[in-house]
Steps between C-alpha positions, in 0.01 A plus 500: 500500500420866566329586824244770558571758768240505772342822619585560869201450726385768738530419871196333652235752595629758254356567156748493213594846378343591164715458192524768232251297295260482797522874556450578131193273494350674805562850367371401156173381653467820704546713190250300298244526784561878510627477859808683371382792291653622172775749582552369854866477605637164619771596748767240563523577872127452550494175300798363693323576829156379391617167357804436718747472214826666400546761233645251250172302510294818459710622209475169314123497551469857374708421193267209422197730528672756278562228239127423515417866443320531834737755648747761378842533660638853490869556563568670834128508579382141540212294367137591452193321367446552127191685385408260221187599310247282323608665177863395554393142572276502194789613281735236641252227414462645151874463442498159663220383268703603195813321623316182601324497164842522337625209714206279399551589135869413512427173680283395205757608244821390672418251773606139461236228504630397842458851637147531363406167660645612833307828488174323414555262793541799731189669362297182555629476857417863569146465358445186710628680812271796432200270461602318817507817706876524552610826665510794259860577595597157367310564175689826456832318552404236245395757242826691544696177457318439171578850376864450605517193277350693208727799566805278462430504125545878483830675439721603791368858470142375500563289809653797681196715422264231627699458822505876554124536471454195724698669777284809474174304523612243755339679795163495316493121513304509825231705322510252212449217748197682644362530147536126444326430831179663378212291371538618140625289210858615533739508202484127440319509166786718375745240629313233303534720191875521557521123547315427175712755313824344627385158382417645157812721493265793433720793604235769458236315705753418773610863517143630524408242763799596715415870470140427596618325818687816601214730395269301728742537792552867414131573544459290814808641677382853418156419643649377825730798534207735442294317762779539755491878475867611485716553194226648286528719195280810469248313289456125534567300183204333335549134585320255271318188603748222575306273267603703195839548340449874447749715687437799715678818400566746783338834426727800525395852574520735206 
């Protein structure tokens, strides 16, 4: 029987050194709280000294943040915090809505009965967790798992596109969690629409319901980013009420 390697324990009285994952989590939180400003350089030497870790740990953490889109790594220069704008986030969610709508449509058209039943079970669990006050981060994980199941019905190219856009929006999940923590209705009526459409194998209704889930999150994430101050465009996009399915369209200067 295979054995699991145990992580070495730090000597008594000494705190365990942060892992690359720990460091990435800390830096991610600092960026999202605007403690690290857009454009600010993250010097390896300073991070090694501040967190008491080696350069290999720092580099792995920075690569993880770069994968999330939070920082940009420039050859021979180092890493600096990305200057993501609300408009860029808005556009990413627009693409994500189209791809997730496609995934829901293909699940209706191509999914086996067993897959549809499994997805419905997950939706029911997620709705029950939301009603029971489970942490928003858990709800986000459950919703992504559901979309992963639906995405499995897409072609290999479609799956690659979905995974690519997921990587680019991964660092916004904390904003999405904040949106779900508000006292509003959340996107759950849209989830119920998707559930009913999957049962009926109604591809168009499932696709629209999935897009509406992402349009809701698009508006709420944009609201939160605007309220935080940084990463603004010259003119704020018109964000609709979260109780409607109408989408905001960022206004551009002429």
